[in-house]
JSON list of C-alpha atoms in Angstrom, two decimals:
[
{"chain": "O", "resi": 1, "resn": "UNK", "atom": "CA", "xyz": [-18.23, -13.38, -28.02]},
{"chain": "O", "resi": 2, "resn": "UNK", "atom": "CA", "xyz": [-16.43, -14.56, -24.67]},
{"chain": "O", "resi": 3, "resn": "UNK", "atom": "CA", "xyz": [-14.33, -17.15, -26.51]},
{"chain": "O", "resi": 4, "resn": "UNK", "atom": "CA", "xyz": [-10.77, -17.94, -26.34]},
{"chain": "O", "resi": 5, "resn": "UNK", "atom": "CA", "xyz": [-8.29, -17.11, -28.86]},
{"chain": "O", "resi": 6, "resn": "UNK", "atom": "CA", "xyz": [-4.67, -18.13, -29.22]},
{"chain": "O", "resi": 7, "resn": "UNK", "atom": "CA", "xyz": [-2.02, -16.97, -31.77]},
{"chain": "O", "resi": 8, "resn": "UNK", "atom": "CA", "xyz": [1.63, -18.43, -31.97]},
{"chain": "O", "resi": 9, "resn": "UNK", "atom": "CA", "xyz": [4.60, -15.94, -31.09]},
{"chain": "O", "resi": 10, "resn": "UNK", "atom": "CA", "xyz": [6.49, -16.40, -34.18]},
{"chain": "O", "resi": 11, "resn": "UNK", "atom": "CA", "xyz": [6.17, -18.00, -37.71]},
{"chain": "O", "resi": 12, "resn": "UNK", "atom": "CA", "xyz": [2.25, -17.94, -38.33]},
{"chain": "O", "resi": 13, "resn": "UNK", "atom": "CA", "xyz": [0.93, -15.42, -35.73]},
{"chain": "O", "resi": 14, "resn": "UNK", "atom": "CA", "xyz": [-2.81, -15.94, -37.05]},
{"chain": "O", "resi": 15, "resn": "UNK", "atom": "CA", "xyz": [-4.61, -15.29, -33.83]},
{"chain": "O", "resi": 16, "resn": "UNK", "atom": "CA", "xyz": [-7.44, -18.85, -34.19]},
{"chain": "O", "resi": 17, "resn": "UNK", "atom": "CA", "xyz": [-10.30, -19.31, -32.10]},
{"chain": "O", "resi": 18, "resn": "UNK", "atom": "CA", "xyz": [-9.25, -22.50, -29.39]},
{"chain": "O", "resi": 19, "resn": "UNK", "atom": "CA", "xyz": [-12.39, -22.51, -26.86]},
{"chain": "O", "resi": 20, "resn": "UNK", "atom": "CA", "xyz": [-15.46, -21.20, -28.68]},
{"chain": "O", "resi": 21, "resn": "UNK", "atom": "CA", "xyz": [-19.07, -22.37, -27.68]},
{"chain": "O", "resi": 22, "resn": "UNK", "atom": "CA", "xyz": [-22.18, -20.47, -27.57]},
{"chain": "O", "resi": 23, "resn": "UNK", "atom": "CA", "xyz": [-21.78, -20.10, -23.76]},
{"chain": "O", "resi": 24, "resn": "UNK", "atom": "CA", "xyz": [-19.05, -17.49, -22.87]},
{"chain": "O", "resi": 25, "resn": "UNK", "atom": "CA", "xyz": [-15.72, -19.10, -22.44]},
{"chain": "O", "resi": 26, "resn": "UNK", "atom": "CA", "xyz": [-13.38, -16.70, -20.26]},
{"chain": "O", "resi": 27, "resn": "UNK", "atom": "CA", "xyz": [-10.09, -16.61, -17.53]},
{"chain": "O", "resi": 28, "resn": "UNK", "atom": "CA", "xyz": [-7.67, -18.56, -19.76]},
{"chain": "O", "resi": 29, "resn": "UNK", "atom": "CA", "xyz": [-4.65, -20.28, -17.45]},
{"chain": "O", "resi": 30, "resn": "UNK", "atom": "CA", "xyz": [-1.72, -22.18, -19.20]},
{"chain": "O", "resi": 31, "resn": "UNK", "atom": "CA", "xyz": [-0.25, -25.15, -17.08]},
{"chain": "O", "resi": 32, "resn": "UNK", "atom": "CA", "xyz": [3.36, -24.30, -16.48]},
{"chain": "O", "resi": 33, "resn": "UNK", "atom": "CA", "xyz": [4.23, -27.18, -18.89]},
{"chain": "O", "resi": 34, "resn": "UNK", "atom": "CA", "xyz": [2.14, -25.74, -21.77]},
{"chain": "O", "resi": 35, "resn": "UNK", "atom": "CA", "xyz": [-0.07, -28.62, -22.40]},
{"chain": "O", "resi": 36, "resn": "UNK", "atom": "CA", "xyz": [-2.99, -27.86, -20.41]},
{"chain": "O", "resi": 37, "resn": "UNK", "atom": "CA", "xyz": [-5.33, -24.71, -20.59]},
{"chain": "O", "resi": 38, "resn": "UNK", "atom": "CA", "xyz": [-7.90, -24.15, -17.56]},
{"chain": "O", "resi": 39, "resn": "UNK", "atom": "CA", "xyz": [-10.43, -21.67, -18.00]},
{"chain": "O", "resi": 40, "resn": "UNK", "atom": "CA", "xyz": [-14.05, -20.78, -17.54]},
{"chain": "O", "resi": 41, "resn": "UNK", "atom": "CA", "xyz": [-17.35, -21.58, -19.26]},
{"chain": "O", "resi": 42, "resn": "UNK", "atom": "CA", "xyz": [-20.75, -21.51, -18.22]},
{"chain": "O", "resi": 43, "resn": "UNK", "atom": "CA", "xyz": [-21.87, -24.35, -20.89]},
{"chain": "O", "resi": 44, "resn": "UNK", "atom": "CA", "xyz": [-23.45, -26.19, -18.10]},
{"chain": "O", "resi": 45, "resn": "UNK", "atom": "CA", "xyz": [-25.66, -23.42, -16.64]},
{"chain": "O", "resi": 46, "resn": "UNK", "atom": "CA", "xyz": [-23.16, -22.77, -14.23]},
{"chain": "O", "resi": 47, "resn": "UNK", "atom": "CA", "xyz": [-19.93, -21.21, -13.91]},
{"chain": "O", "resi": 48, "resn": "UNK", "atom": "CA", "xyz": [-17.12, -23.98, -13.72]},
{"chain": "O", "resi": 49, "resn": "UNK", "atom": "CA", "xyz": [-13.60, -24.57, -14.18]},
{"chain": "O", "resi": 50, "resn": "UNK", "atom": "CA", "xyz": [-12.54, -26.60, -17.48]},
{"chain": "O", "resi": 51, "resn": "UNK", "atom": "CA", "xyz": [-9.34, -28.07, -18.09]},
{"chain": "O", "resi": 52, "resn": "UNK", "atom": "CA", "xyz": [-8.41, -29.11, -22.09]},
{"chain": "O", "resi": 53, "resn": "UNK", "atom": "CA", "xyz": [-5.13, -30.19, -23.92]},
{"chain": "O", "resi": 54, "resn": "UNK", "atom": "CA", "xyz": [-3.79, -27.13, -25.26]},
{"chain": "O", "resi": 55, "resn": "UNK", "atom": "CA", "xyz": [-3.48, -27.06, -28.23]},
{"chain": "O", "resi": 56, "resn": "UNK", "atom": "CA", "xyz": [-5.88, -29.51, -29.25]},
{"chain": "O", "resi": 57, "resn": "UNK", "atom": "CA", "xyz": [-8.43, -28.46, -27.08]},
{"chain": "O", "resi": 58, "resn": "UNK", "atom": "CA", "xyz": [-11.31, -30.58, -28.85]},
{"chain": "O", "resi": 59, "resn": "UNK", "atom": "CA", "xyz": [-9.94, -33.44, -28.08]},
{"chain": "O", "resi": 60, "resn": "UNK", "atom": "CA", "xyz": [-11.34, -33.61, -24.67]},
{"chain": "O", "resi": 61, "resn": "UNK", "atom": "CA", "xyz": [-12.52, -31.71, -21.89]},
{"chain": "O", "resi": 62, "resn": "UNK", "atom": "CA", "xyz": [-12.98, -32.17, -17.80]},
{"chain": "O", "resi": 63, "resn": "UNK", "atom": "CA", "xyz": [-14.66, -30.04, -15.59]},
{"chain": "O", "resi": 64, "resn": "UNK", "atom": "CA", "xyz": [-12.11, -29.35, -12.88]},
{"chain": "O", "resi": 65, "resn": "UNK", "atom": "CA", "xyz": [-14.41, -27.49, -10.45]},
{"chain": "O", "resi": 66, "resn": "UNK", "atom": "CA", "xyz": [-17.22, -29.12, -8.38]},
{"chain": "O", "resi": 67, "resn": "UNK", "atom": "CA", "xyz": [-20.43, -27.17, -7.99]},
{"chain": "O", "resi": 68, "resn": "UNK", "atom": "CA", "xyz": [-18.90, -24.24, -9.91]},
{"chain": "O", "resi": 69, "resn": "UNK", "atom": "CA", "xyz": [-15.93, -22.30, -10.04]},
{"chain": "O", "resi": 70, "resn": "UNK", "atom": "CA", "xyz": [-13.96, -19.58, -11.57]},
{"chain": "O", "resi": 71, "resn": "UNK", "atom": "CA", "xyz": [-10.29, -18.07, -11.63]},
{"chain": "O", "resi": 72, "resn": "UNK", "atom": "CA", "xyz": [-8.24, -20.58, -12.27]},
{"chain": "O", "resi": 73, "resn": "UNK", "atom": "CA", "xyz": [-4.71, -20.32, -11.84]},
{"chain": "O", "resi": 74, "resn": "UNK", "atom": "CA", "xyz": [-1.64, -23.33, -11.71]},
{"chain": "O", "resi": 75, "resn": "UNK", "atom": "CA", "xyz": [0.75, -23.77, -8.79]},
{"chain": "O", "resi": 76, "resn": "UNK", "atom": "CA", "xyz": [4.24, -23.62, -10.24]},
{"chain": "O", "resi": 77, "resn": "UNK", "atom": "CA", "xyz": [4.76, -27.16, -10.60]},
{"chain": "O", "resi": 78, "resn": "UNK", "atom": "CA", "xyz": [1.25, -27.62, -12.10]},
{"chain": "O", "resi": 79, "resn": "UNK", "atom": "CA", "xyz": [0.59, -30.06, -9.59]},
{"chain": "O", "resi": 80, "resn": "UNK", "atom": "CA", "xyz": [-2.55, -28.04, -8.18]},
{"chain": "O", "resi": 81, "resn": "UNK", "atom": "CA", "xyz": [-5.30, -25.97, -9.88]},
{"chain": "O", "resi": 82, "resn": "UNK", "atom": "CA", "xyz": [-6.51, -23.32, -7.94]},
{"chain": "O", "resi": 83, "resn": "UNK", "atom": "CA", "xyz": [-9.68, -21.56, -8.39]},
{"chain": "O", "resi": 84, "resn": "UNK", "atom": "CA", "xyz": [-12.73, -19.68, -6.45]},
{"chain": "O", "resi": 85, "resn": "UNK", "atom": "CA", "xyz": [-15.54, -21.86, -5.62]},
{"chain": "O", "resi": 86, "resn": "UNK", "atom": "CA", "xyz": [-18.68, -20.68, -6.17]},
{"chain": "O", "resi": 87, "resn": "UNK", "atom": "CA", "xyz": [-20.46, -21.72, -3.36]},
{"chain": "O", "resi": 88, "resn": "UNK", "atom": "CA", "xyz": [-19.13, -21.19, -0.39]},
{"chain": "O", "resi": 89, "resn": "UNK", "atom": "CA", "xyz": [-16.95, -18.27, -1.60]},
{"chain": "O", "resi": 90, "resn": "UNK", "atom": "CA", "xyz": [-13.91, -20.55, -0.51]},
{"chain": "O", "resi": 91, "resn": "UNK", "atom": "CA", "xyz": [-10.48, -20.58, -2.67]},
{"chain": "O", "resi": 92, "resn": "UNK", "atom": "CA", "xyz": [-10.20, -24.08, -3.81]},
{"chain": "O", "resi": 93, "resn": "UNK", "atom": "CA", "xyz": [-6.96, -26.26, -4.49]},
{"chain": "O", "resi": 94, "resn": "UNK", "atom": "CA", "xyz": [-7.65, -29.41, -6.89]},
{"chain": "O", "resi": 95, "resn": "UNK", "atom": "CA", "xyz": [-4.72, -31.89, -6.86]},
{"chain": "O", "resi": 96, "resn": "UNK", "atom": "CA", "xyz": [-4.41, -32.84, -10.15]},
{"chain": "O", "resi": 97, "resn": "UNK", "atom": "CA", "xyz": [-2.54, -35.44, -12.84]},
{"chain": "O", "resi": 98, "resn": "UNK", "atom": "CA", "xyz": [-1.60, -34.24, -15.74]},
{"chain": "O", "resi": 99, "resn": "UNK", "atom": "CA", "xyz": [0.18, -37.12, -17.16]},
{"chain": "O", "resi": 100, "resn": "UNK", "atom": "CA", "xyz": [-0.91, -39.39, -19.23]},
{"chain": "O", "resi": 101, "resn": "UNK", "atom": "CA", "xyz": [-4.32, -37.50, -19.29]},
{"chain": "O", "resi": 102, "resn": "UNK", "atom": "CA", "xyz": [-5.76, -34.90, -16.20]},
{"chain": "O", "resi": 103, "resn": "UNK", "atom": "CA", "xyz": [-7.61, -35.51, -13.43]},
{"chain": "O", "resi": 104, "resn": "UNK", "atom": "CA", "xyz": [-8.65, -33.90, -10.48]},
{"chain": "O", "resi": 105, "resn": "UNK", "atom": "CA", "xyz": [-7.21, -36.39, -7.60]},
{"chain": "O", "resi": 106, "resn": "UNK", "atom": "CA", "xyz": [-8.65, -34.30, -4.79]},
{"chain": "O", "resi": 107, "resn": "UNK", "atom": "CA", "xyz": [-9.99, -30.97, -4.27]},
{"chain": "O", "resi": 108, "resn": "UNK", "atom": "CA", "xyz": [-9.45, -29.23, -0.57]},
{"chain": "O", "resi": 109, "resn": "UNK", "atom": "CA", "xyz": [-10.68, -25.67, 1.03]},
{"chain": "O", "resi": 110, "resn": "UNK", "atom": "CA", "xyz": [-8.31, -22.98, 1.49]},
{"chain": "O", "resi": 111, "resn": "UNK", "atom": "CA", "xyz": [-10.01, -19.89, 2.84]},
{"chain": "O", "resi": 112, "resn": "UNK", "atom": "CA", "xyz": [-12.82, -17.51, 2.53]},
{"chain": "O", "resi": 113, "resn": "UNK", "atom": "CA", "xyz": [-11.97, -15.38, -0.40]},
{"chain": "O", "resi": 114, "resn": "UNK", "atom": "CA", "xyz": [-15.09, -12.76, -0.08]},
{"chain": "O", "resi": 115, "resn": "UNK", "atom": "CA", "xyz": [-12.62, -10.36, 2.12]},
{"chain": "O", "resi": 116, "resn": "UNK", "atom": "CA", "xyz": [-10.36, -10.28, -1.61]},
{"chain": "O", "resi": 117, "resn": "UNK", "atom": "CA", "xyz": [-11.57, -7.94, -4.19]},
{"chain": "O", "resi": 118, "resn": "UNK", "atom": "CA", "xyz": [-12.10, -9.53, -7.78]},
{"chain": "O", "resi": 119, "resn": "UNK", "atom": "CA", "xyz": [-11.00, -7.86, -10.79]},
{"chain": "O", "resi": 120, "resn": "UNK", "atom": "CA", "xyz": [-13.04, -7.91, -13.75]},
{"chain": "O", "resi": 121, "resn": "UNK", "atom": "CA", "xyz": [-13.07, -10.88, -15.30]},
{"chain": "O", "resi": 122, "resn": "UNK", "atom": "CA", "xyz": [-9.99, -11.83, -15.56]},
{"chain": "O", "resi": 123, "resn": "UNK", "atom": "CA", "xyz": [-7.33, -13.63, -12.98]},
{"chain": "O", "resi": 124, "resn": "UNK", "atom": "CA", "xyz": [-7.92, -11.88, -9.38]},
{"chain": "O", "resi": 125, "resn": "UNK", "atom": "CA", "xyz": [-4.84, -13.46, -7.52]},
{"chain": "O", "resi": 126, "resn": "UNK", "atom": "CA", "xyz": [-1.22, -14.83, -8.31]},
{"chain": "O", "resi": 127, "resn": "UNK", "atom": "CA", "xyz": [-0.17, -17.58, -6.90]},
{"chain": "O", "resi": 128, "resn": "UNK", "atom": "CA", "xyz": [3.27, -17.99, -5.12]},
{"chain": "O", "resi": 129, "resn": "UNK", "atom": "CA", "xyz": [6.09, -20.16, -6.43]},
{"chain": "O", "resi": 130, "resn": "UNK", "atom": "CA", "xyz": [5.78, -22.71, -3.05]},
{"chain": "O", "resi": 131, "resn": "UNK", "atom": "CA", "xyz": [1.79, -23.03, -3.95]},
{"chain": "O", "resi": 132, "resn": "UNK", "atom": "CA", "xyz": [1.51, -21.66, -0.12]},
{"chain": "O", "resi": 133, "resn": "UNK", "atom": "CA", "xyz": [1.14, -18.05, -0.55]},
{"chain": "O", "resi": 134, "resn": "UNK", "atom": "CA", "xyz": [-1.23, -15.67, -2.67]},
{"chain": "O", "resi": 135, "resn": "UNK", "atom": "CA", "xyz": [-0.94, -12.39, -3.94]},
{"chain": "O", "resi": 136, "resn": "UNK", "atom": "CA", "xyz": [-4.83, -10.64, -3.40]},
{"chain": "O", "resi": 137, "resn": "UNK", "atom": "CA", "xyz": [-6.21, -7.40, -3.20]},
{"chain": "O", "resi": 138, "resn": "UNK", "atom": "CA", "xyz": [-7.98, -7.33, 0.21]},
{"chain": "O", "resi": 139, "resn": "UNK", "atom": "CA", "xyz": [-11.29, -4.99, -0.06]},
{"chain": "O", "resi": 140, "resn": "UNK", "atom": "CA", "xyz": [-11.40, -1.88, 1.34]},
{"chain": "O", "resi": 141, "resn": "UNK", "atom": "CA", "xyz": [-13.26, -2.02, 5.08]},
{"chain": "O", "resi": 142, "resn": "UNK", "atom": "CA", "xyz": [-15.08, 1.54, 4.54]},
{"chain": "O", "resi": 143, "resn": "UNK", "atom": "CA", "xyz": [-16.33, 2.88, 1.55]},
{"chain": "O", "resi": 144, "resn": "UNK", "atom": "CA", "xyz": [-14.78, 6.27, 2.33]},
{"chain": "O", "resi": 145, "resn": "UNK", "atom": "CA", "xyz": [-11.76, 7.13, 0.04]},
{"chain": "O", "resi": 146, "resn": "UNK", "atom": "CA", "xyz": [-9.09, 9.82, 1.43]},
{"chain": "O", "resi": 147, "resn": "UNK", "atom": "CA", "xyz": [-5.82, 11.02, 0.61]},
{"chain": "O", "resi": 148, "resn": "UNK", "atom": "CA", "xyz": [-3.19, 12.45, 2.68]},
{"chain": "O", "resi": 149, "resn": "UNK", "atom": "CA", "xyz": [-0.76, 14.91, 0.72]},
{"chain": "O", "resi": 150, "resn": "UNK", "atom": "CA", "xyz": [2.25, 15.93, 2.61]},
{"chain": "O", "resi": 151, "resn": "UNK", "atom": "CA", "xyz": [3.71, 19.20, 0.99]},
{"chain": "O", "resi": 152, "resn": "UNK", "atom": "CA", "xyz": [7.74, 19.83, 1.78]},
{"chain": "O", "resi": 153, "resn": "UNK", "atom": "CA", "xyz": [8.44, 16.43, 3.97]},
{"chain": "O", "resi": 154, "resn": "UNK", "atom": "CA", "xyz": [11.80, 16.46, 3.47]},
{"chain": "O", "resi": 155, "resn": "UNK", "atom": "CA", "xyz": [12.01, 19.71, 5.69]},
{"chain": "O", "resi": 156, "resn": "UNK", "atom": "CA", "xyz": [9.34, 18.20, 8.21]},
{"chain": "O", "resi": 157, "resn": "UNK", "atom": "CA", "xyz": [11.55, 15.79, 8.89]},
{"chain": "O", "resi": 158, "resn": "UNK", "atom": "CA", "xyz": [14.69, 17.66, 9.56]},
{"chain": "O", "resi": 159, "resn": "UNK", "atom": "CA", "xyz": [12.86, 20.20, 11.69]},
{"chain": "O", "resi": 160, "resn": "UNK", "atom": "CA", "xyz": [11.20, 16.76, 13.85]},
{"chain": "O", "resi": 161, "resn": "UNK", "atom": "CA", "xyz": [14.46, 15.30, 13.74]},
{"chain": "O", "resi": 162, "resn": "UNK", "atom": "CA", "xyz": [16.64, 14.64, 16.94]},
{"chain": "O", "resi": 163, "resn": "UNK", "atom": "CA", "xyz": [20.04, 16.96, 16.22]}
]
């Protein structure tokens, strides 16, 4: 059903619905401080970022994004939200609070993120431990696949090597 699920690592390990709507609710992202969960819903029509206290994510809810948004993911100090725009097709950092409740302070373009291939539905980029550097898969330029095999390199070498 495109809902969210959660189950506790010892003691009860029930796995318990968390996010469930009739809209899908996918892309689950933990704050580094375990009390927030980001993820995805298209409740409003469109795709957007939500952020919700985790555990008790009933208790309220704020869209993060602004005019849609998906993939969120947490700088390492859970200052910043990061997440792909929708329109625009521009990686988006959200400064956020999360203390005593969250808010987005102020949201800022990063960079085009069409050239960076997206993974299912799932989280399509890692974010560095400085916030200033991402981990992507860049697309492929042609749609041509090859392989080189090289058969008995070692002895290539020796035979090109200087002696």
């Amino acid at each position: 059903q495109n809902d969210i699920f959660a189950r506790r690592t010892s003691g009860d390990t029930a796995t318990i619905r968390i996010v469930g709507t009739p809209a899908a609710e996918v892309q689950p992202a933990l704050s580094p401080d375990g009390r927030w969960l980001a993820y995805t819903s298209v409740e409003s029509g469109i795709i957007e970022v939500y952020v919700s206290p985790f555990p008790d994510v009933s208790t309220s809810r704020t869209i993060a994004s602004q005019g849609g948004g998906s993939d969120p993911s947490w700088s390492a100090d859970g200052r910043e939200l990061f997440y792909r725009g929708v329109q625009g097709a521009t990686l988006i950092a959200a400064q956020v609070e999360l203390s005593p409740t969250f808010r987005v302070r102020d949201r800022r373009a990063l960079f085009d993120h069409r050239p960076f291939r997206r993974i299912g539905s799932g989280g399509s980029y890692d974010v560095a431990a400085d916030g200033q550097r991402f981990l992507m898969t860049r697309r492929k330029e042609s749609r041509a696949e090859s392989l080189v095999l090289v058969l008995n390199w070692a002895a290539e070498l020796v035979a090109k090597s200087p002696r």
